[in-house]
PDB file of C-alpha atoms in Angstrom:
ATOM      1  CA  UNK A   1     103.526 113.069 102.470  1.00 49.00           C
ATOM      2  CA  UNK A   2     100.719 113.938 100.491  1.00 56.00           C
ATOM      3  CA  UNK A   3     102.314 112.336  97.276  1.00 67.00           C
ATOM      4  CA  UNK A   4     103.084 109.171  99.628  1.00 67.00           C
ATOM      5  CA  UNK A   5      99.214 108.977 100.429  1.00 66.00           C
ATOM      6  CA  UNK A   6      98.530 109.313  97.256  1.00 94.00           C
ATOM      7  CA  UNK A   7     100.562 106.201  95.769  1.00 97.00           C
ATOM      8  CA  UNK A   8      98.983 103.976  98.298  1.00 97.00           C
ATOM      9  CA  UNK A   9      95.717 105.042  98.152  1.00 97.00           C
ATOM     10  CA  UNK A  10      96.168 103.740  94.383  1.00 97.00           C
ATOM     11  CA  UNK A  11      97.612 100.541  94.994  1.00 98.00           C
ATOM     12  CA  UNK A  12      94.884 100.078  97.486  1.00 98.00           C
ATOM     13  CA  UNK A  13      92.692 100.498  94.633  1.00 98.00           C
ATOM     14  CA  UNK A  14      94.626  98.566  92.236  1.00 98.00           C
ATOM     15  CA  UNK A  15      94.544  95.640  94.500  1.00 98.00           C
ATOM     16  CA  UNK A  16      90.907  95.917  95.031  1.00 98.00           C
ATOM     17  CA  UNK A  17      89.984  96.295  91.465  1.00 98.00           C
ATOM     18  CA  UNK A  18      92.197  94.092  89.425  1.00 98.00           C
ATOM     19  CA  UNK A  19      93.450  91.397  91.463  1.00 98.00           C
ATOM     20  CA  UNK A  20      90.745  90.600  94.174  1.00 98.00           C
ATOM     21  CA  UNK A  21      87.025  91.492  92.065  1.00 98.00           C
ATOM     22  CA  UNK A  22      89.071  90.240  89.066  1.00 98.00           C
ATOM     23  CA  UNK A  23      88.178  93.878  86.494  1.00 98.00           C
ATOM     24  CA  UNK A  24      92.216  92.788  84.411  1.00 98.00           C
ATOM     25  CA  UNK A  25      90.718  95.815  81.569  1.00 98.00           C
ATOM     26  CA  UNK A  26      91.359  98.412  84.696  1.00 98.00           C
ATOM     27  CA  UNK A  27      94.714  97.543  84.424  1.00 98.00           C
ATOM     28  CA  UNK A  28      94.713 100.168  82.161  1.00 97.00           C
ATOM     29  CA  UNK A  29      94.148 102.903  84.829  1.00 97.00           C
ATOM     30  CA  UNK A  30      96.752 101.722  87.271  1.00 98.00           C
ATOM     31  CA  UNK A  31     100.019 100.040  85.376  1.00 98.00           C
ATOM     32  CA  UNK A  32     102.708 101.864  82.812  1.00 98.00           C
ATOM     33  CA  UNK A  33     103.394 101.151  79.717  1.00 97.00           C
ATOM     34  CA  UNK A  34     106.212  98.560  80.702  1.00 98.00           C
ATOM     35  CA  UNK A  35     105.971  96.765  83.954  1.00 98.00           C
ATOM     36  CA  UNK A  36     109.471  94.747  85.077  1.00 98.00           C
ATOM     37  CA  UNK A  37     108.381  91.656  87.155  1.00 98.00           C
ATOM     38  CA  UNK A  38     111.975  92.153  89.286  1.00 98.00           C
ATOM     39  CA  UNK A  39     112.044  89.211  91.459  1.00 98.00           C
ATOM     40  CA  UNK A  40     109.002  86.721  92.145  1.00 98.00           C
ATOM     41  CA  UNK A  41     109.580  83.346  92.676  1.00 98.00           C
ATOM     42  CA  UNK A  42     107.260  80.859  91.082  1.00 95.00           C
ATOM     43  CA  UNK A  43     105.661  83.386  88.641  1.00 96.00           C
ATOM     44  CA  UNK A  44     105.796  82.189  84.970  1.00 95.00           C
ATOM     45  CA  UNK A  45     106.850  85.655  84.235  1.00 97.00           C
ATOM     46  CA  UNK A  46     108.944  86.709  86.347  1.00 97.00           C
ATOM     47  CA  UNK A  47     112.236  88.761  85.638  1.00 98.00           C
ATOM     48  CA  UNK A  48     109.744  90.258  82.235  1.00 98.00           C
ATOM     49  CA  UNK A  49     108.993  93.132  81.063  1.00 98.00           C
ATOM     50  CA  UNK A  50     105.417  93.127  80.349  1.00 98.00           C
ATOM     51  CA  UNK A  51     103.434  95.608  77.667  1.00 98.00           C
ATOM     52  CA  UNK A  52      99.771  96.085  78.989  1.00 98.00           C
ATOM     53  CA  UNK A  53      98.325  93.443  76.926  1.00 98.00           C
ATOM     54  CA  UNK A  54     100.871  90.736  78.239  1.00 98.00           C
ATOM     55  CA  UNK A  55      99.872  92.229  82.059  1.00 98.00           C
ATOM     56  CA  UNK A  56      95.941  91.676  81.902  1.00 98.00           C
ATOM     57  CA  UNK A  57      96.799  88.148  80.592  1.00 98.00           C
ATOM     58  CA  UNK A  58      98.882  87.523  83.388  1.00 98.00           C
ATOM     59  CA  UNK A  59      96.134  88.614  85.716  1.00 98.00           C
ATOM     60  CA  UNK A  60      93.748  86.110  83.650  1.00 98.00           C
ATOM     61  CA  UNK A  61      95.974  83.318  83.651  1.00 97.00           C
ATOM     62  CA  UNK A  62      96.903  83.757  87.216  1.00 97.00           C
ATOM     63  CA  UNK A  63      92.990  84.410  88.517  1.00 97.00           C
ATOM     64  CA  UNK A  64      91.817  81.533  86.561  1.00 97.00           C
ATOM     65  CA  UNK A  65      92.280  78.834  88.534  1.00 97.00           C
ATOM     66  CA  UNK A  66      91.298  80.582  92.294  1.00 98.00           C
ATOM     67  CA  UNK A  67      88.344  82.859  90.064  1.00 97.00           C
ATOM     68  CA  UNK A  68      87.501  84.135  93.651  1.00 98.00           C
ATOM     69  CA  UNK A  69      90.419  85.523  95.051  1.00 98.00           C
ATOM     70  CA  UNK A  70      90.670  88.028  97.243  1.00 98.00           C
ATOM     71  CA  UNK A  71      93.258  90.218  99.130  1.00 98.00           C
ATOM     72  CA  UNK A  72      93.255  91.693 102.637  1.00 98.00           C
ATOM     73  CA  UNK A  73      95.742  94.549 102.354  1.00 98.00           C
ATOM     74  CA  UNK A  74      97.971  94.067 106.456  1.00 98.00           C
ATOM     75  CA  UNK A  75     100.332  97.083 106.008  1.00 98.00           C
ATOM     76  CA  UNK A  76     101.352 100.137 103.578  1.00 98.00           C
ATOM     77  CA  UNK A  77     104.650 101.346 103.463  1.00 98.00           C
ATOM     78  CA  UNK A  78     105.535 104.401 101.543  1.00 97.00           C
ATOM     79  CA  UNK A  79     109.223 105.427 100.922  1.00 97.00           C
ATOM     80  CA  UNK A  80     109.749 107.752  97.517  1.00 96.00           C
ATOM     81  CA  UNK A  81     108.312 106.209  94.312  1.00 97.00           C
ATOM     82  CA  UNK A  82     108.022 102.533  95.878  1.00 98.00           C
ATOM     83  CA  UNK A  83     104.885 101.332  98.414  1.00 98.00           C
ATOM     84  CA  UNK A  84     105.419  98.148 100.107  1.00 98.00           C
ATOM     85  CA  UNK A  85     102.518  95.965 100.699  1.00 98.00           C
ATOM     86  CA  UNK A  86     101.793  93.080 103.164  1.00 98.00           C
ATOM     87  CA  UNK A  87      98.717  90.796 102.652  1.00 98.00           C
ATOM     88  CA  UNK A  88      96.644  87.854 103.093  1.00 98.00           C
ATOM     89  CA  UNK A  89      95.206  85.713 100.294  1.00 98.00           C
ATOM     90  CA  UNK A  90      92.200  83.592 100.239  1.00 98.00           C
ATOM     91  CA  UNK A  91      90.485  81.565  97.059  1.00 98.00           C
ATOM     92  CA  UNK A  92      88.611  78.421  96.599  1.00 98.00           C
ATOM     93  CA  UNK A  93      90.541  76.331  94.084  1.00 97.00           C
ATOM     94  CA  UNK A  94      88.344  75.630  91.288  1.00 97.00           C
ATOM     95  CA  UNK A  95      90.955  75.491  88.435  1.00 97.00           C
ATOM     96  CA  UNK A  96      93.736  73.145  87.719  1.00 96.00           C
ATOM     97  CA  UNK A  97      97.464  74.109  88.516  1.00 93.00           C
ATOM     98  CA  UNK A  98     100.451  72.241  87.591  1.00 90.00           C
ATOM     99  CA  UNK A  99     100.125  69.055  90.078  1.00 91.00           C
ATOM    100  CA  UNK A 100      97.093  69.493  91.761  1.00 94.00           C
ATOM    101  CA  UNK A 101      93.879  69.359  89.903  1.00 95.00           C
ATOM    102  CA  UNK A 102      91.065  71.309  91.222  1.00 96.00           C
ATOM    103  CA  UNK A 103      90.000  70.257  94.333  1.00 94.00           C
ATOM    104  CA  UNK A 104      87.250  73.009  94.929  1.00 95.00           C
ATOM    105  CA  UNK A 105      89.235  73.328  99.075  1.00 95.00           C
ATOM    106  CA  UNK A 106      89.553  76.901 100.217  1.00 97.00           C
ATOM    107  CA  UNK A 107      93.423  77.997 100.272  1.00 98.00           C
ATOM    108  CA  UNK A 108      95.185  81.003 102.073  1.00 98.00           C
ATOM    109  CA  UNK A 109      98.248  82.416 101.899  1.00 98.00           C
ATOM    110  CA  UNK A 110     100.435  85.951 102.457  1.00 98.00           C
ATOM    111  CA  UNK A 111     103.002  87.788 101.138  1.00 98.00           C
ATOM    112  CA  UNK A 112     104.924  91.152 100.718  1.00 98.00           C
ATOM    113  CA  UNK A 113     105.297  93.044  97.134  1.00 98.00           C
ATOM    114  CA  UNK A 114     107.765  96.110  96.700  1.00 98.00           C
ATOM    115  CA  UNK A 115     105.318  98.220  93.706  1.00 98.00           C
ATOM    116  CA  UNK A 116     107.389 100.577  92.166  1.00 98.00           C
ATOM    117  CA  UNK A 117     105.891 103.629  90.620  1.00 98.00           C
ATOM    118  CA  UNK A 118     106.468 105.895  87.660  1.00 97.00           C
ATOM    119  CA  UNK A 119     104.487 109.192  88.379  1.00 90.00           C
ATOM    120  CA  UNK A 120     101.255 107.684  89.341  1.00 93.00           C
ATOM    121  CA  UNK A 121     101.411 104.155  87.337  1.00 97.00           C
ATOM    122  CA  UNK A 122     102.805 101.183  88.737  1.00 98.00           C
ATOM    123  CA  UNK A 123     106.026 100.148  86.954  1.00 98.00           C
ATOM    124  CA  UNK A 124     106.970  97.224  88.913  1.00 98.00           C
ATOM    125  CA  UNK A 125     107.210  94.875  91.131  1.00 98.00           C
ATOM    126  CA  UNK A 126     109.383  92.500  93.694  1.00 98.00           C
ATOM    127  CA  UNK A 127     107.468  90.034  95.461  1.00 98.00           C
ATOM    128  CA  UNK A 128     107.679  86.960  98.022  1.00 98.00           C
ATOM    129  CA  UNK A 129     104.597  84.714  98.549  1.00 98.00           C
ATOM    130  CA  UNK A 130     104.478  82.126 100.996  1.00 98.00           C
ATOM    131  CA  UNK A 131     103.892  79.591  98.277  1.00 95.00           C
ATOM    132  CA  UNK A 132     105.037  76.511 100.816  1.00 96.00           C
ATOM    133  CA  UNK A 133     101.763  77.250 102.539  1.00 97.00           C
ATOM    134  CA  UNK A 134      99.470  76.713  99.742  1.00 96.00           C
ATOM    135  CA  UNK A 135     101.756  73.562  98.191  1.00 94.00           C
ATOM    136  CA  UNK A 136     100.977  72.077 101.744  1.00 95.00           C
ATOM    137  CA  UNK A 137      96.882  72.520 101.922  1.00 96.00           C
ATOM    138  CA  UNK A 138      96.977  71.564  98.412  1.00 95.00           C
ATOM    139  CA  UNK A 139      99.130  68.184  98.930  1.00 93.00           C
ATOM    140  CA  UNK A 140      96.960  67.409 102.396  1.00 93.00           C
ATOM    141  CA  UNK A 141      93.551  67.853 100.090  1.00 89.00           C
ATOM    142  CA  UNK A 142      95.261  65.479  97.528  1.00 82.00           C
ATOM    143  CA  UNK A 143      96.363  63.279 100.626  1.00 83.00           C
ATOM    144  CA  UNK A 144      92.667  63.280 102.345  1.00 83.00           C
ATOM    145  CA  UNK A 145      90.906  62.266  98.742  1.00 75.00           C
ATOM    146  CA  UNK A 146      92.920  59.698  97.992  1.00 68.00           C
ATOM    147  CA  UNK A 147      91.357  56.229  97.735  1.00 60.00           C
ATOM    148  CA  UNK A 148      94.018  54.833 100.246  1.00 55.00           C
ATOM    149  CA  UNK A 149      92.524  57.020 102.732  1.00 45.00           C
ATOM    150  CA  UNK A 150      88.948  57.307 101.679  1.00 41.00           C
TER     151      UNK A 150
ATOM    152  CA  UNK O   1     113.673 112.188 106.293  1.00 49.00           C
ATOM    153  CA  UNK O   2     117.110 112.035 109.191  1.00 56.00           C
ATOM    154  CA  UNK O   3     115.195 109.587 111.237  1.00 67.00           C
ATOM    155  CA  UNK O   4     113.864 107.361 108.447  1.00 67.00           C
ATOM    156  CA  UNK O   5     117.918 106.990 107.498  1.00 66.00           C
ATOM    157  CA  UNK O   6     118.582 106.392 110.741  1.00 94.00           C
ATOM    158  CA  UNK O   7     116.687 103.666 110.963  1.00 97.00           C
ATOM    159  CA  UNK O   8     117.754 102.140 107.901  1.00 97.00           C
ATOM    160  CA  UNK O   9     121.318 102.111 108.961  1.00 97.00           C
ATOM    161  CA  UNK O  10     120.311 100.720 112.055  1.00 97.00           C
ATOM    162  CA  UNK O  11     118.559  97.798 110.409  1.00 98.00           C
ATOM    163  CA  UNK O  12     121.352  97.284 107.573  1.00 98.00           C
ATOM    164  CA  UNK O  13     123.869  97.253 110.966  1.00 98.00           C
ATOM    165  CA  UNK O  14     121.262  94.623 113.051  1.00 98.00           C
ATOM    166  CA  UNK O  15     121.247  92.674 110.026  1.00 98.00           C
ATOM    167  CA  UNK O  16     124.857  92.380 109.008  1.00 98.00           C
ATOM    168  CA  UNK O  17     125.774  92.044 112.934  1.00 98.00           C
ATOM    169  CA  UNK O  18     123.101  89.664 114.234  1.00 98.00           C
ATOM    170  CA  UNK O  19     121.968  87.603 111.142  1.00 98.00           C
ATOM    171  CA  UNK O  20     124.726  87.687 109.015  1.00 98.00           C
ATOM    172  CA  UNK O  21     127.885  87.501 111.057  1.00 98.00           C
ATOM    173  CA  UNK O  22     125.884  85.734 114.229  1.00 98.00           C
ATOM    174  CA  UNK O  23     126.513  87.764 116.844  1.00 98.00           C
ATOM    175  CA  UNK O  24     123.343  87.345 118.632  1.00 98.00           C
ATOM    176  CA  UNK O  25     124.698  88.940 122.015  1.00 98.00           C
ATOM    177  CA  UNK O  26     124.878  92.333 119.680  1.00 98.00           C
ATOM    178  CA  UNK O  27     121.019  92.241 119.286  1.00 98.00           C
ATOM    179  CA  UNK O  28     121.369  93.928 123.287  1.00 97.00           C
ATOM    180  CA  UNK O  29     122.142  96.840 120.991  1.00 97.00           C
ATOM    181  CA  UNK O  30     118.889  96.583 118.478  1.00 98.00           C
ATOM    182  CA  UNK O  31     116.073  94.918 119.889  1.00 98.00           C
ATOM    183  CA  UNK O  32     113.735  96.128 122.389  1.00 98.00           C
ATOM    184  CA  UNK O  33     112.902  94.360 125.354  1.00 97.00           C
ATOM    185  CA  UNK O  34     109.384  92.956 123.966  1.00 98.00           C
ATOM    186  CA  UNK O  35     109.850  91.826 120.493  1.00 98.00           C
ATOM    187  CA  UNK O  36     107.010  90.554 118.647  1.00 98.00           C
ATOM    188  CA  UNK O  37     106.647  88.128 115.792  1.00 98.00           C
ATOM    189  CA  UNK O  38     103.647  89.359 114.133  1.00 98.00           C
ATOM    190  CA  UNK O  39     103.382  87.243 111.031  1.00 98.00           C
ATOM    191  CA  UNK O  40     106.293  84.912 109.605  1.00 98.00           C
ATOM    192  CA  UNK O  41     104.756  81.481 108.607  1.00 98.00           C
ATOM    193  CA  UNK O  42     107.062  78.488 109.236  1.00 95.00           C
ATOM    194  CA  UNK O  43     109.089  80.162 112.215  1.00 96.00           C
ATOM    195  CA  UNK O  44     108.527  78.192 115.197  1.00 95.00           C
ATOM    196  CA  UNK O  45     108.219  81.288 117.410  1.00 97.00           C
ATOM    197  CA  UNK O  46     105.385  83.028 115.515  1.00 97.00           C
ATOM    198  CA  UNK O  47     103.246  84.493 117.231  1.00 98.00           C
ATOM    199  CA  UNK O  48     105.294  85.071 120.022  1.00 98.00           C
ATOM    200  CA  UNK O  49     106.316  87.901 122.198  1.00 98.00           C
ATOM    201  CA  UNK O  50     110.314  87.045 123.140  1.00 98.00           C
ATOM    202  CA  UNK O  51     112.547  89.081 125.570  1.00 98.00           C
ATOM    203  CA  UNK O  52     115.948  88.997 124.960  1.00 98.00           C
ATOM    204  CA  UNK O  53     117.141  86.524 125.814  1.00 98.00           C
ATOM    205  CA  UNK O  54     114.788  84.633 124.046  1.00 98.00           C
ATOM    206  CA  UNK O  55     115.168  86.378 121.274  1.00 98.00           C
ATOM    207  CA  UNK O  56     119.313  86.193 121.266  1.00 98.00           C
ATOM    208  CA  UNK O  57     117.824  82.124 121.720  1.00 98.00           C
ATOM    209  CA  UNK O  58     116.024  82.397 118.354  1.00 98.00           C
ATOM    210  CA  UNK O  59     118.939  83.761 116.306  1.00 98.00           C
ATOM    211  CA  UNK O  60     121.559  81.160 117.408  1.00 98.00           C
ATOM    212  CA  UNK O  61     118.971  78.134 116.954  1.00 97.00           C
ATOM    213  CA  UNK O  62     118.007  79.268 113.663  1.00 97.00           C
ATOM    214  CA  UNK O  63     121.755  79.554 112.485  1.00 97.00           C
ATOM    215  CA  UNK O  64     122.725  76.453 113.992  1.00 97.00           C
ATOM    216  CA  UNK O  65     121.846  74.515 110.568  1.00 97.00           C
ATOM    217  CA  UNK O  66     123.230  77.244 108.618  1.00 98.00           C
ATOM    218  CA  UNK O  67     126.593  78.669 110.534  1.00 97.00           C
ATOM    219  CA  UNK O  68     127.807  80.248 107.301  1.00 98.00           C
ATOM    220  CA  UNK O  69     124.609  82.358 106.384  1.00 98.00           C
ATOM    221  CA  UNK O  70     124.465  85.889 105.106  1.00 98.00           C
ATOM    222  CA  UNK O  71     121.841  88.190 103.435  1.00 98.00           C
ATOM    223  CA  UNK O  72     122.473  90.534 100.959  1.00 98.00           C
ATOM    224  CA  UNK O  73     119.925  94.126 101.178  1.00 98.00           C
ATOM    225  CA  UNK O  74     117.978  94.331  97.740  1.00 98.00           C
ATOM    226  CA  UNK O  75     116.005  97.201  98.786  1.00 98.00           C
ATOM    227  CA  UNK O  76     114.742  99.591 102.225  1.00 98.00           C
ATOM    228  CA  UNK O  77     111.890 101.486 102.429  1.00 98.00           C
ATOM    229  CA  UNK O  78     111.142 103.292 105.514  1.00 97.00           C
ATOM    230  CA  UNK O  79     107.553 104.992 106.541  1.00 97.00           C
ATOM    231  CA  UNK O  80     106.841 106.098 110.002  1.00 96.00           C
ATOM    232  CA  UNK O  81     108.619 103.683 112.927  1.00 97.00           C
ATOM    233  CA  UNK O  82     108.713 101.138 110.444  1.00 98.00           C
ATOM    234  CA  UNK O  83     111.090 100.251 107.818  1.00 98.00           C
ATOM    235  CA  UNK O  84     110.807  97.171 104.932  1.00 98.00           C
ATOM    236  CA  UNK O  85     113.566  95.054 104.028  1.00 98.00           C
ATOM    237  CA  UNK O  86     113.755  92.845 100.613  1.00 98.00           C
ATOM    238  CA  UNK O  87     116.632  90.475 100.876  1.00 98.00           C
ATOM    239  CA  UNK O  88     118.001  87.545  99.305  1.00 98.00           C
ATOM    240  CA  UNK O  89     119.836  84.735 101.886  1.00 98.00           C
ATOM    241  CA  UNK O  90     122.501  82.510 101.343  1.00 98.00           C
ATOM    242  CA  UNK O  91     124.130  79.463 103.638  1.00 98.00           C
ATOM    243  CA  UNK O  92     125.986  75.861 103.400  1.00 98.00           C
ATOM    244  CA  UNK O  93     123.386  73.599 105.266  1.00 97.00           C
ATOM    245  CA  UNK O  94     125.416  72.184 107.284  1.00 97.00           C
ATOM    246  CA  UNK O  95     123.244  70.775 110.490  1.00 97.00           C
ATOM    247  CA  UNK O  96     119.906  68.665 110.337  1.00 96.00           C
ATOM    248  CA  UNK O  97     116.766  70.490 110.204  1.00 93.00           C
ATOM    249  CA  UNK O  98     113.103  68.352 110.378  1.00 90.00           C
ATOM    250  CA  UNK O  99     112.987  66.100 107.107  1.00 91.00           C
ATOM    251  CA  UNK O 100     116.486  67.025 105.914  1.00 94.00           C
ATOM    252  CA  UNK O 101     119.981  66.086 107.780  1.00 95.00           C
ATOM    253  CA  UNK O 102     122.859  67.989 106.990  1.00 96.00           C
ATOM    254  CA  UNK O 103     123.552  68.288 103.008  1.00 94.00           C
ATOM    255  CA  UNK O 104     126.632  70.218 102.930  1.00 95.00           C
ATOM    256  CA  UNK O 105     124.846  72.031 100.164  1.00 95.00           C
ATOM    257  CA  UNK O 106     124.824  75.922  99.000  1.00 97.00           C
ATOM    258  CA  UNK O 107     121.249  77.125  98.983  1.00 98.00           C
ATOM    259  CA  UNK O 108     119.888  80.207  98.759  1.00 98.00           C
ATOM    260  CA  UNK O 109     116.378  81.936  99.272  1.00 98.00           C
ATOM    261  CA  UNK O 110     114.567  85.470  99.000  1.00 98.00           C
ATOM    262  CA  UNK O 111     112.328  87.283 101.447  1.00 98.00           C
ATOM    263  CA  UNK O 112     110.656  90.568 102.915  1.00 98.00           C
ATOM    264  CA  UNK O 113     110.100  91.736 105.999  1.00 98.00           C
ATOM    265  CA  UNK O 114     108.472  94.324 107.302  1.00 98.00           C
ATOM    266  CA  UNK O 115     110.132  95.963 111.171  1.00 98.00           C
ATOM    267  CA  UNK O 116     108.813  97.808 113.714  1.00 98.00           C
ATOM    268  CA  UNK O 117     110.880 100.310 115.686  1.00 98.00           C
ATOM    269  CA  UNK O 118     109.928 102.018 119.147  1.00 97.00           C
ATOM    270  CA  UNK O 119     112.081 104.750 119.217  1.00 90.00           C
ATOM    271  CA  UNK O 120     115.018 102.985 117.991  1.00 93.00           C
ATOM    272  CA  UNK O 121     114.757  99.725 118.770  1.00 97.00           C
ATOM    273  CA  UNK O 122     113.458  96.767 117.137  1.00 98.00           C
ATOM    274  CA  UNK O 123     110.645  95.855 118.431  1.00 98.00           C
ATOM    275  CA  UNK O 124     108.687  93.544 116.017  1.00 98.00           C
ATOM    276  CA  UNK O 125     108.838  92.016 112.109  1.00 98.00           C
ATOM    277  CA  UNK O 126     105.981  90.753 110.169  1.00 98.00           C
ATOM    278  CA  UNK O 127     107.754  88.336 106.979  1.00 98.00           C
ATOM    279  CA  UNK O 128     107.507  85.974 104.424  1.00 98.00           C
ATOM    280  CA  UNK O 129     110.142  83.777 103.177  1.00 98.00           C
ATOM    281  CA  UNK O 130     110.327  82.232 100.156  1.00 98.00           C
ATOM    282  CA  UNK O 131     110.517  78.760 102.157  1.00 95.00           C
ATOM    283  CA  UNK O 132     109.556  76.601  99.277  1.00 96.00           C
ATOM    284  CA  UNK O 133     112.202  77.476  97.501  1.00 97.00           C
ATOM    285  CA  UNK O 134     115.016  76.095  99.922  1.00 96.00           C
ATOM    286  CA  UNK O 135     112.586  72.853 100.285  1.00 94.00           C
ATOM    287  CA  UNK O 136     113.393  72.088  96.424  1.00 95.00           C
ATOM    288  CA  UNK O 137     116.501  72.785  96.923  1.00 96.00           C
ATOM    289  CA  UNK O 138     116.584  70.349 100.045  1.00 95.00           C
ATOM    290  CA  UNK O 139     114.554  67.747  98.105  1.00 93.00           C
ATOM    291  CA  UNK O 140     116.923  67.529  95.125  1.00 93.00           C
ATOM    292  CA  UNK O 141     120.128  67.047  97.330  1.00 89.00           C
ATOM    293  CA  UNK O 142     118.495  64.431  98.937  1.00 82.00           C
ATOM    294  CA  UNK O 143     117.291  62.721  95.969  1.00 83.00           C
ATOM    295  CA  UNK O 144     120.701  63.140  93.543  1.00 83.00           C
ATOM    296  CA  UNK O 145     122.154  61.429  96.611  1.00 75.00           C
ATOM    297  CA  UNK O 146     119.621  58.659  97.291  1.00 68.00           C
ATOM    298  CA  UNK O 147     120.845  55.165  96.895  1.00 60.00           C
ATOM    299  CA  UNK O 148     118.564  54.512  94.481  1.00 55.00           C
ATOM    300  CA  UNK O 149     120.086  57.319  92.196  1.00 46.00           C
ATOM    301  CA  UNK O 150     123.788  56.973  92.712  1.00 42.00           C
TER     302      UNK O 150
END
């Protein structure tokens, strides 16, 4: 248990530091030498392998356009090497994304990620987002600035 | 660690039983008799606490549209009365759902989901489904087979 504690107590941290305030050099603290994005629809990158350099550019590319994101963390499960994670998202979209131009609206969303670990470095990850949510806020911002409707 | 299995052979049996094979008068065997829908964005009973008969409700209107569907268990990780499932889902649309009558088309989609067990019974889930993914897939039936395309 106390090694189980232990692996989410770092992801917690992980999560914190990297994704939500944003620090992608940390990624040196938390991630192995070769991550595997497994399975996550949507991501540019996923089914990779990713060398530490090609991770904190994934972190910049994907915090670029929502620079304020951050992550409430819903529920840790621990079961051997692999900590699930269930969580809420919130940014303000300042950046363009493929079909919707910034519209500065604030955008949620959740999702689960499997993180698998090597020792005590993440080497992994299979993840669902609910990325249907975040299409639709986007699309009704688009809808509600159009000049039809303005 | 004998309980954790346990519960994951329970789940991988509610799962093959109920969801896959649609017996929803077998969930008498799973589900407790409150189950809660915690989180699962797009299912028209979240939120909701469903006895079972409700619940045995929710499984045969949600296979209506897809009589055919099965998952296939990617991973299970079990911590405490709960155990995570990853999965990936596939089905023949056959029935209308809202926007999209009956295709006749294969699709397939991913998802986690996280359940809660009171002794052992089922007594809750928390999930996200990779919904956009089967509206894309919905979408391009419905435009390859558009008048204005054929």
């Amino acid at each position: 248990m106390a090694v189980a504690c232990n692996l989410k107590e770092i992801l917690t941290e992980f999560i914190r530091e990297v994704w939500s305030e944003g620090n992608a050099e940390a990624a040196d603290k938390y991630i192995a030498p070769e991550y595997k994005i497994h399975h996550d629809p949507g991501d540019a990158w996923e089914g990779q392998q990713l060398d530490l350099a090609a991770y904190k550019e994934r972190v910049r590319t994907l915090r670029t356009p929502f620079p304020d994101q951050s992550f409430v963390i819903k529920g840790l499960f621990a079961d051997g090497n692999a900590v699930v994670l269930t969580w809420l998202w919130s940014a303000t979209h300042k950046g363009d994304i493929p079909g919707f131009p910034a519209t500065g609206a604030e955008v949620t969303m959740s999702g689960a990620t499997a993180y698998f670990f090597e020792n005590d470095r993440i080497s992994g990850h299979w993840q669902i987002t609910d990325r249907l949510s975040v299409y639709q806020q986007l699309q009704s911002q688009k809808a509600s600035h159009s000049p039809q409707s303005s």
